[in-house]
XYZ file of C-alpha atoms in Angstrom:
652
model
C -38.532 16.618 -3.143
C -40.126 13.957 -5.431
C -41.838 13.660 -8.719
C -43.008 10.723 -11.094
C -43.124 10.897 -14.835
C -43.805 8.448 -17.718
C -41.889 7.439 -20.842
C -44.359 5.084 -22.267
C -44.331 5.598 -25.999
C -40.485 5.868 -26.344
C -40.141 2.734 -24.485
C -42.386 0.729 -26.714
C -40.497 2.028 -29.798
C -36.916 1.663 -28.349
C -37.112 0.119 -24.868
C -33.564 0.656 -23.685
C -33.167 4.265 -24.742
C -36.736 4.973 -23.962
C -36.576 3.719 -20.506
C -33.130 5.083 -19.904
C -33.994 8.714 -21.010
C -37.103 8.519 -18.852
C -34.786 8.038 -15.868
C -32.622 10.859 -17.060
C -35.524 13.199 -17.391
C -36.921 12.631 -14.005
C -33.406 12.975 -12.393
C -33.095 16.522 -14.095
C -36.550 17.451 -12.701
C -35.229 16.798 -9.230
C -31.759 18.341 -9.356
C -32.989 21.414 -11.492
C -34.696 22.526 -8.280
C -31.474 22.124 -6.201
C -32.059 18.774 -4.752
C -29.525 15.988 -4.832
C -31.266 12.747 -5.966
C -31.102 9.739 -3.511
C -33.521 7.213 -4.927
C -35.340 5.940 -7.969
C -38.445 3.843 -8.205
C -39.975 2.398 -11.353
C -43.611 1.216 -12.021
C -43.872 -0.870 -15.055
C -46.761 -2.572 -16.908
C -46.497 -5.058 -19.824
C -48.734 -7.328 -21.702
C -48.484 -11.250 -21.915
C -45.216 -12.071 -20.455
C -44.980 -15.261 -22.425
C -44.928 -13.325 -25.739
C -41.518 -12.731 -27.343
C -42.353 -9.245 -27.917
C -43.115 -8.659 -24.314
C -40.000 -10.371 -23.168
C -37.980 -8.079 -25.470
C -39.714 -5.061 -23.884
C -39.160 -6.260 -20.433
C -35.506 -6.838 -20.885
C -34.740 -3.693 -22.784
C -36.827 -1.465 -20.263
C -35.160 -3.009 -17.081
C -31.724 -2.829 -18.738
C -32.246 0.837 -19.736
C -33.518 1.802 -16.244
C -30.396 -0.152 -14.652
C -27.800 1.304 -17.160
C -28.764 4.989 -16.549
C -29.326 4.792 -12.875
C -26.340 2.713 -12.104
C -24.096 4.907 -14.229
C -25.432 8.167 -12.759
C -24.996 6.866 -9.233
C -28.614 6.889 -7.954
C -29.963 3.722 -6.227
C -33.232 2.169 -7.800
C -34.803 1.030 -4.518
C -38.412 -0.105 -5.317
C -41.407 -0.012 -7.682
C -43.665 -2.599 -9.119
C -44.290 -4.582 -12.308
C -47.625 -5.866 -13.419
C -49.083 -7.559 -16.535
C -52.383 -7.399 -18.414
C -53.372 -7.814 -21.960
C -54.364 -4.289 -22.450
C -50.658 -3.215 -22.144
C -49.561 -5.646 -24.979
C -49.352 -2.642 -27.549
C -48.593 0.045 -25.086
C -46.392 -0.716 -21.969
C -46.238 1.709 -19.302
C -42.775 2.973 -17.892
C -43.162 5.349 -14.994
C -40.159 6.379 -13.037
C -40.193 8.407 -9.614
C -37.207 10.095 -8.060
C -36.589 11.396 -4.645
C -34.086 14.168 -3.737
C -33.075 16.081 -0.746
C -32.638 19.790 -0.683
C -32.843 22.421 2.170
C -35.976 24.315 2.082
C -34.295 27.654 1.830
C -32.295 26.453 -1.267
C -34.981 25.552 -3.624
C -34.612 26.965 -7.146
C -37.439 27.437 -9.554
C -38.066 27.509 -13.302
C -38.468 31.391 -13.684
C -36.745 33.914 -16.025
C -36.614 37.071 -13.781
C -34.635 40.283 -14.046
C -34.784 42.399 -17.065
C -31.538 42.020 -19.023
C -30.279 38.941 -17.105
C -28.416 36.518 -19.502
C -29.802 33.137 -20.563
C -27.448 30.396 -20.637
C -27.687 27.032 -22.604
C -25.858 24.553 -20.473
C -25.000 20.734 -20.657
C -24.904 18.477 -23.700
C -24.860 19.592 -27.376
C -28.019 19.510 -29.433
C -28.564 16.900 -32.216
C -31.463 15.719 -34.227
C -32.519 12.903 -31.732
C -36.045 13.382 -30.150
C -37.471 15.709 -32.607
C -41.215 15.414 -32.337
C -40.687 13.362 -29.294
C -43.505 15.346 -27.602
C -45.898 15.067 -30.317
C -45.114 11.315 -30.677
C -46.104 10.892 -27.023
C -49.403 12.596 -27.594
C -50.545 10.314 -30.585
C -51.989 6.821 -30.486
C -49.933 3.973 -32.233
C -50.759 1.534 -35.052
C -48.856 -1.314 -36.573
C -46.299 1.255 -37.951
C -45.158 2.607 -34.361
C -41.646 1.430 -34.632
C -41.108 3.581 -37.722
C -40.962 6.574 -35.213
C -37.647 5.277 -33.601
C -35.884 8.688 -34.580
C -38.135 10.470 -32.416
C -36.521 8.546 -29.291
C -34.041 10.382 -27.350
C -30.413 9.107 -26.672
C -29.121 9.207 -23.169
C -25.677 9.819 -21.688
C -25.759 9.257 -17.887
C -22.008 10.185 -17.524
C -22.670 13.671 -18.874
C -25.871 13.840 -16.719
C -23.643 13.216 -13.554
C -21.448 16.125 -14.662
C -24.380 18.203 -15.296
C -25.836 17.581 -11.731
C -22.554 18.550 -10.168
C -22.061 21.583 -12.285
C -25.746 22.827 -11.729
C -25.583 22.307 -7.999
C -22.261 24.157 -7.761
C -23.573 27.081 -9.866
C -26.679 27.299 -7.607
C -24.531 27.304 -4.491
C -22.561 30.223 -5.889
C -25.652 32.608 -6.007
C -25.228 33.303 -9.601
C -28.395 31.391 -10.724
C -31.738 33.109 -10.916
C -33.699 30.376 -12.375
C -33.214 27.009 -14.126
C -35.196 24.464 -16.080
C -34.593 20.987 -17.784
C -34.954 21.062 -21.566
C -37.474 18.260 -21.648
C -40.462 17.651 -23.886
C -40.287 20.080 -26.970
C -36.675 21.101 -25.941
C -35.799 24.695 -26.265
C -39.216 25.695 -27.324
C -40.717 24.731 -24.215
C -38.366 25.933 -21.487
C -37.874 29.282 -23.312
C -41.540 29.845 -23.147
C -42.439 28.473 -19.802
C -39.778 30.183 -17.694
C -40.752 33.688 -18.839
C -44.508 32.820 -18.693
C -44.097 32.023 -15.004
C -42.463 35.281 -14.388
C -44.550 37.698 -16.593
C -41.451 38.326 -18.708
C -40.021 37.449 -22.147
C -37.071 36.061 -23.678
C -34.947 37.060 -26.843
C -32.677 34.132 -27.942
C -30.215 33.669 -30.808
C -30.189 30.024 -32.153
C -26.807 30.480 -33.923
C -25.234 30.380 -30.456
C -26.706 26.949 -29.620
C -23.983 24.228 -29.242
C -24.699 21.413 -31.636
C -23.287 18.250 -32.609
C -24.718 18.019 -36.124
C -24.474 20.486 -39.013
C -27.165 22.007 -40.963
C -29.813 21.946 -38.296
C -32.819 24.373 -39.123
C -34.204 26.684 -36.456
C -37.285 24.379 -36.357
C -34.990 21.457 -35.497
C -33.018 23.477 -32.921
C -36.072 24.492 -31.158
C -37.785 21.071 -31.057
C -34.881 18.765 -30.570
C -35.094 16.782 -27.292
C -31.398 15.891 -26.850
C -30.775 14.940 -23.489
C -28.846 16.372 -20.413
C -29.482 19.929 -21.284
C -30.658 22.953 -19.207
C -31.773 26.555 -19.654
C -30.235 28.733 -16.884
C -30.921 32.334 -16.136
C -27.988 33.937 -14.462
C -27.401 37.303 -12.610
C -26.150 39.940 -14.894
C -22.488 40.644 -14.458
C -21.783 37.095 -13.258
C -21.528 35.526 -16.702
C -17.830 34.617 -16.374
C -18.381 32.747 -13.048
C -21.083 30.522 -14.585
C -18.877 29.778 -17.550
C -16.022 28.896 -15.321
C -18.172 26.452 -13.232
C -19.401 24.476 -16.277
C -15.913 24.465 -17.878
C -14.559 22.922 -14.773
C -17.060 20.073 -15.435
C -16.222 20.049 -19.106
C -19.644 21.162 -20.189
C -20.935 23.894 -22.480
C -22.330 26.956 -20.972
C -23.187 29.526 -23.607
C -25.247 32.821 -23.208
C -27.791 32.389 -25.987
C -30.071 35.358 -25.090
C -31.588 37.578 -22.376
C -34.684 38.332 -20.271
C -37.023 41.103 -21.760
C -40.139 42.694 -20.426
C -42.448 42.125 -23.531
C -43.921 38.732 -22.524
C -42.825 37.405 -25.910
C -40.472 34.778 -27.047
C -38.355 36.280 -29.765
C -36.332 33.631 -31.632
C -33.409 34.691 -33.871
C -31.247 32.977 -36.372
C -28.272 34.913 -37.756
C -29.691 38.019 -36.361
C -32.994 37.635 -38.095
C -36.264 37.088 -36.268
C -37.542 33.631 -37.123
C -40.292 33.314 -34.519
C -42.058 35.714 -32.239
C -44.911 34.400 -30.206
C -46.483 35.338 -26.724
C -45.068 33.236 -24.195
C -48.670 32.699 -22.504
C -49.970 31.237 -25.713
C -47.097 28.742 -25.753
C -46.966 27.765 -22.149
C -50.708 27.898 -21.137
C -52.143 26.665 -24.320
C -55.776 26.065 -24.973
C -58.373 24.857 -22.589
C -60.643 22.061 -23.592
C -64.190 21.150 -22.646
C -64.728 17.564 -24.026
C -67.740 15.366 -23.510
C -67.451 12.480 -21.153
C -69.536 9.278 -20.789
C -69.442 6.074 -18.670
C -68.100 3.083 -20.754
C -70.693 0.925 -22.372
C -71.307 -2.301 -20.404
C -69.617 -1.126 -17.234
C -72.613 -1.767 -15.175
C -72.868 -5.326 -16.446
C -69.245 -5.919 -15.581
C -69.723 -4.626 -12.099
C -72.764 -6.740 -11.669
C -70.875 -9.994 -12.613
C -70.823 -12.301 -9.588
C -67.546 -14.234 -9.241
C -69.167 -16.299 -6.293
C -71.441 -17.805 -8.832
C -68.523 -19.805 -10.220
C -67.395 -23.008 -8.626
C -65.082 -23.127 -5.695
C -61.599 -24.343 -6.313
C -61.142 -28.017 -5.497
C -57.938 -27.387 -3.443
C -57.228 -23.777 -2.116
C -53.644 -24.743 -1.404
C -53.057 -25.352 -5.185
C -54.939 -22.147 -5.966
C -52.626 -20.219 -3.555
C -49.519 -21.667 -5.285
C -50.831 -20.923 -8.700
C -51.496 -17.169 -7.480
C -47.943 -16.866 -6.046
C -46.515 -17.986 -9.503
C -48.428 -15.416 -11.383
C -46.049 -12.874 -12.925
C -47.808 -9.857 -11.227
C -47.532 -11.440 -7.860
C -44.265 -13.250 -8.103
C -40.804 -12.147 -7.009
C -39.349 -9.352 -9.163
C -35.926 -10.159 -8.003
C -34.627 -10.594 -11.651
C -35.285 -6.912 -12.160
C -34.163 -5.627 -8.789
C -30.747 -7.462 -8.820
C -29.890 -5.558 -12.042
C -30.240 -2.114 -10.090
C -27.544 -0.607 -7.894
C -29.622 -0.487 -4.812
C -27.174 0.829 -2.193
C -24.934 3.462 -4.001
C -24.940 6.400 -1.683
C -25.240 4.138 1.278
C -28.496 5.470 2.313
C -30.760 2.354 1.629
C -31.915 0.840 4.884
C -34.641 -1.342 3.255
C -33.947 -2.902 -0.093
C -36.575 -3.716 -2.811
C -38.926 -6.516 -2.009
C -40.767 -5.070 0.974
C -43.851 -2.966 1.017
C -41.693 0.331 0.898
C -38.037 1.087 0.538
C -36.489 3.010 3.375
C -33.579 5.482 3.110
C -31.660 7.128 6.010
C -31.366 10.951 5.911
C -27.725 11.360 6.697
C -26.964 13.687 9.605
C -30.233 13.092 11.238
C -32.023 10.298 13.061
C -34.746 10.286 10.385
C -35.469 8.239 7.403
C -37.652 8.320 4.369
C -40.075 5.446 3.346
C -41.110 5.635 -0.434
C -43.464 3.360 -2.406
C -45.465 3.336 -5.687
C -48.751 1.595 -6.352
C -51.606 1.337 -8.920
C -54.196 -1.218 -10.109
C -55.556 -0.711 -13.462
C -58.104 -3.559 -13.057
C -59.782 -1.864 -9.981
C -59.724 1.526 -11.818
C -61.298 0.130 -14.858
C -64.369 -1.259 -12.884
C -64.708 1.770 -10.519
C -62.365 4.584 -11.515
C -63.198 6.872 -8.513
C -62.990 4.142 -5.844
C -59.967 2.278 -7.523
C -57.969 5.475 -7.786
C -58.784 6.236 -4.067
C -57.743 2.666 -3.228
C -54.347 3.166 -5.052
C -53.697 6.215 -2.880
C -54.673 4.214 0.158
C -52.424 1.404 -0.665
C -49.370 3.422 -1.427
C -49.692 5.379 1.744
C -50.487 2.038 3.647
C -47.198 0.590 2.105
C -45.283 3.561 3.658
C -47.026 3.106 6.998
C -46.099 -0.504 7.024
C -42.562 0.496 6.937
C -43.215 2.738 9.958
C -43.447 6.058 7.941
C -45.802 8.870 8.204
C -46.963 9.731 4.711
C -46.109 13.341 3.839
C -46.894 13.736 0.194
C -48.300 12.210 -2.928
C -47.206 12.313 -6.623
C -49.181 10.762 -9.399
C -48.683 9.495 -13.021
C -51.976 9.346 -14.870
C -51.741 6.798 -17.601
C -54.902 6.715 -19.924
C -56.006 6.237 -23.528
C -57.042 8.924 -25.865
C -58.990 11.834 -24.230
C -60.686 12.293 -27.452
C -62.885 9.367 -26.451
C -65.715 10.327 -24.051
C -65.381 7.076 -21.847
C -61.467 7.599 -21.487
C -62.141 11.236 -20.400
C -64.865 10.129 -17.919
C -62.357 7.508 -16.528
C -59.698 10.248 -16.112
C -62.139 12.696 -14.468
C -63.411 10.132 -12.048
C -59.964 8.934 -11.173
C -58.888 12.458 -10.334
C -61.868 12.757 -8.092
C -60.958 9.514 -6.354
C -57.380 10.591 -5.692
C -58.567 13.934 -4.312
C -60.985 12.133 -2.075
C -58.350 9.980 -0.693
C -55.773 12.613 -0.159
C -58.236 14.663 1.701
C -59.277 11.971 4.004
C -55.684 10.922 4.742
C -54.484 14.596 4.894
C -51.648 14.162 2.321
C -50.962 16.759 -0.262
C -50.432 16.211 -3.876
C -47.103 17.895 -4.686
C -46.907 17.218 -8.486
C -47.205 14.485 -11.124
C -47.608 13.802 -14.841
C -50.421 13.044 -17.209
C -49.893 10.509 -20.072
C -52.724 10.322 -22.591
C -53.030 8.460 -25.946
C -51.848 5.143 -24.516
C -53.495 2.924 -26.983
C -52.604 0.993 -30.265
C -54.835 0.209 -33.215
C -57.782 1.204 -31.034
C -56.960 -0.787 -27.842
C -56.473 1.435 -24.811
C -54.632 0.405 -21.726
C -56.316 -0.162 -18.509
C -56.779 3.349 -16.913
C -53.779 3.301 -14.606
C -53.086 6.091 -12.293
C -49.794 5.289 -10.632
C -49.393 6.764 -7.095
C -46.011 7.670 -5.407
C -45.911 8.392 -1.749
C -43.049 9.581 0.477
C -43.251 9.418 4.138
C -40.771 10.056 7.119
C -39.612 7.962 10.170
C -38.657 10.159 13.069
C -36.361 7.243 14.184
C -34.553 5.288 11.411
C -33.850 2.453 13.704
C -37.644 1.783 14.308
C -38.744 0.425 11.067
C -40.611 -2.757 9.900
C -40.385 -5.158 6.897
C -42.906 -7.388 5.537
C -41.332 -10.803 6.600
C -41.736 -12.831 9.590
C -38.464 -12.764 11.647
C -38.713 -15.640 13.994
C -40.980 -18.406 15.425
C -43.306 -17.803 18.217
C -44.427 -14.280 17.290
C -48.160 -13.643 17.442
C -49.890 -12.587 14.262
C -52.507 -9.800 14.148
C -54.869 -8.758 11.383
C -55.808 -4.974 11.415
C -58.879 -3.792 9.427
C -62.262 -4.779 8.200
C -63.234 -8.162 6.871
C -64.963 -6.594 3.955
C -63.321 -8.091 0.687
C -64.287 -8.804 -2.662
C -63.242 -10.998 -5.576
C -64.206 -8.276 -8.139
C -61.167 -7.085 -10.023
C -58.962 -9.459 -8.153
C -55.759 -11.177 -9.175
C -57.577 -14.484 -8.300
C -60.525 -14.027 -10.661
C -58.074 -12.921 -13.419
C -55.941 -15.976 -13.038
C -58.868 -18.348 -12.814
C -61.492 -16.802 -15.128
C -59.641 -14.268 -17.294
C -62.302 -11.836 -16.234
C -61.993 -8.109 -15.091
C -65.329 -7.930 -13.479
C -67.320 -7.824 -10.281
C -67.920 -5.068 -7.643
C -64.868 -3.724 -5.702
C -64.905 -4.001 -1.811
C -65.915 -0.863 0.068
C -63.572 1.743 0.872
C -63.957 3.749 4.357
C -61.211 6.354 4.222
C -61.733 7.219 7.930
C -61.092 3.441 8.825
C -58.101 3.536 6.414
C -56.723 6.554 8.231
C -56.949 5.025 11.626
C -55.535 1.768 10.658
C -52.583 3.405 9.202
C -52.129 5.622 12.219
C -52.232 2.468 14.552
C -49.605 0.751 12.339
C -47.429 3.717 12.596
C -47.872 3.944 16.234
C -47.182 0.274 16.822
C -44.002 0.325 14.726
C -42.828 3.744 16.353
C -43.384 2.073 19.837
C -41.202 -0.964 18.922
C -44.085 -3.393 19.324
C -43.932 -4.911 15.783
C -41.432 -7.135 14.191
C -43.101 -7.474 10.783
C -45.883 -5.462 8.998
C -47.408 -6.224 5.620
C -50.312 -4.812 3.646
C -52.947 -7.288 2.360
C -53.037 -6.462 -1.369
C -53.172 -8.451 -4.626
C -54.105 -11.984 -3.709
C -55.778 -11.167 -0.462
C -54.676 -12.373 2.900
C -53.487 -15.830 1.803
C -50.970 -14.239 -0.584
C -49.885 -11.679 2.078
C -49.357 -14.427 4.728
C -47.294 -16.544 2.205
C -45.083 -13.494 1.246
C -44.619 -12.860 4.969
C -43.317 -16.494 5.277
C -40.806 -16.523 2.364
C -39.706 -13.052 1.481
C -37.134 -12.614 4.280
C -33.719 -13.745 4.839
C -35.095 -16.880 6.497
C -38.233 -18.846 5.985
C -40.713 -18.814 8.803
C -44.148 -20.529 8.673
C -47.251 -19.704 10.311
C -50.416 -21.257 11.638
C -53.472 -18.966 11.498
C -57.361 -19.143 11.752
C -59.711 -16.932 9.830
C -63.037 -16.593 11.299
C -64.681 -14.523 8.464
C -67.767 -15.849 7.049
C -68.115 -16.760 3.476
C -66.535 -19.054 0.834
C -63.081 -20.165 1.356
C -61.691 -18.630 -1.771
C -63.532 -15.320 -0.965
C -62.099 -15.291 2.425
C -58.522 -16.306 1.308
C -58.146 -14.428 -2.000
C -60.691 -11.559 -1.742
C -59.081 -8.192 -1.917
C -60.016 -5.160 0.056
C -58.488 -2.001 1.466
C -57.352 -1.070 5.086
C -56.013 -4.604 5.914
C -52.460 -5.122 7.594
C -50.803 -8.099 9.006
C -48.496 -7.469 12.054
C -46.265 -9.758 13.881
C -45.667 -9.106 17.612
C -43.291 -10.777 20.143
C -45.068 -12.571 22.906
C -43.648 -10.230 25.587
C -45.095 -7.143 23.817
C -48.620 -8.523 23.271
C -50.231 -6.593 26.269
C -48.648 -3.270 25.332
C -49.763 -4.010 21.632
C -53.444 -4.782 22.860
C -53.417 -1.549 24.873
C -52.290 0.463 21.859
C -54.949 -1.182 19.734
C -57.864 -0.512 22.305
C -56.867 3.140 21.907
C -56.778 2.987 18.040
C -60.699 2.238 17.793
C -60.174 0.013 14.784
C -61.263 -3.618 14.032
C -58.374 -6.036 14.708
C -57.916 -9.591 15.969
C -55.253 -12.102 16.733
C -55.247 -14.667 14.154
C -52.283 -17.068 14.829
C -48.524 -17.639 15.492
C -45.481 -17.806 13.472
C -43.131 -21.000 13.287
C -42.748 -24.284 11.485
C -42.138 -25.005 7.820
C -45.652 -24.704 6.569
C -48.321 -22.246 5.964
C -51.499 -23.534 7.521
C -54.675 -21.403 7.259
C -57.784 -22.632 9.041
C -61.371 -21.376 8.817
C -64.937 -22.616 9.222
C -63.791 -25.326 11.405
C -61.516 -26.974 8.748
C -58.133 -26.721 7.137
C -58.291 -24.396 4.134
C -54.660 -24.249 3.195
C -51.627 -26.532 4.262
C -48.637 -25.980 2.006
C -44.964 -26.480 2.450
C -42.792 -23.421 2.457
C -40.506 -25.028 -0.152
C -43.356 -25.140 -2.613
C -44.536 -21.559 -1.739
C -40.932 -20.211 -2.314
C -40.381 -22.079 -5.420
C -43.662 -20.830 -7.088
C -43.072 -17.223 -5.859
C -39.328 -16.939 -6.776
C -39.739 -18.450 -10.316
C -43.228 -17.108 -11.349
C -41.848 -13.996 -13.072
C -38.239 -14.993 -13.933
C -39.273 -18.066 -15.924
C -40.756 -15.609 -18.524
C -37.533 -13.503 -18.993
C -34.565 -15.459 -17.851
């Protein structure tokens, strides 16, 4: 069970609590369905990392994520951090959670059974977070920080107690349905639960536990105080529910009952203060808004990066790319997270995907998140499809078979036709990729109004993918393990500098055409990678993504426990910077021991994909040849120094 959600606006206003309560919310979404959370991943976007405000945001967000996850006891095992000016006034904080539950023990957010009692369980209600949902559905201006009171305050220790109490209550059989009090608090869950069941609820606000006096019915309904649930129990088992929550030192108060009138009836002091059809609250209006392609998009796509001069030294260009904050090591963030609590983590953050064992079985789970706002801004449909393909490819590079997708759709104001066009096109691209790769979308989140003073973020669909390894001992990581292994490149030669990290670092341009995407080739390449790892033929597997094949090779040399150089020859035609730093889908580096090359070649022959041997591991340098000359020859010390310090120098 897995899902991803955003806490973008709260994290800009109050980065520590905004990010922390984002973690708390996604944890509750998982355990409210009966699953025990086993992993967190975070996907973050910020503006200029050299700006003091951005530094403050990064430090607060990472601290908030680590504090909540570490205190709760769920490992943060992966994610990504990227930078672009468009996020300066509106950072993105997306958090994904993965949990385990038996298929026959899943609970749903439904209010069924006429007369069944409705319990408020968990923390007490305060005034924090009132109007949090409306704040998240508004654009920002220079007065954004004045909305700090709308940000919730988290308590991970109470959340841990709530997890254990809820799971125990579910196991008792006394629970009919349960839902987290998230956005819009009581108003939301008391309408959504009966709407799903075709029932109604009658609730008395005077019974709601609170930590502040004088709260009005309006405040009680809209408070987004954290660590609270609404639970529908089986009639006659009220005392059993109370005893379980009392054991965990939590409130469990019956505040109402299920009705059959499809209305939410809210009382205060016995008097009706609100009565609304639940369908009107839960389903809401349906909008048909105009869409339009952004002005100037065709011109941006037509811009030709190859019209610009070649770099004088491609080795220096590679070192510069490796030191860019988006590509550089994120160890500064990862080391603040408890990555191994629960002792399930087999592959720690820093490889293409994290891998977690499933205790009691031979299986493991591979998990990854991915998204590229620059590519989506140039071609929303293809860029979003590429994000799905890359997240799935990351899972395949760990040896996993992708089983499901969750998405977090981060966009500007949908009241602007060009934003809504980007959103609609991105959805089509995600659907195209998921159909071609045969991966279902099991849930997700939409975050609109991500803009400040008229500046919208890059359109950023973040994709989370979970896959399964049938044998946890047969997995791969991205780094080379030893000298003398042969290096293969799987996938097509079609790459582009359009929308690439290289063009942004060198020209400060988000322009050019994206590389072509053949989803059938993507599917076959991923299947071949999975088969090679599953057959124990591969010692390393790494997706070629931001920075192209040169960056992928450099990362394979220096990101593991030991540095291992390599010498490769690229026979693709074109300018050196295009071959080295061009980005395109469906490309994977694999390392194979010499004794396994024949078996590997036989497997590739059956795969019917483009592939070739390109070199051998060993030495203390990265050497890349092409066109009869040496394109790159850089010492691994320089590569590692640039890669390890490129992000940390902005935040340490």
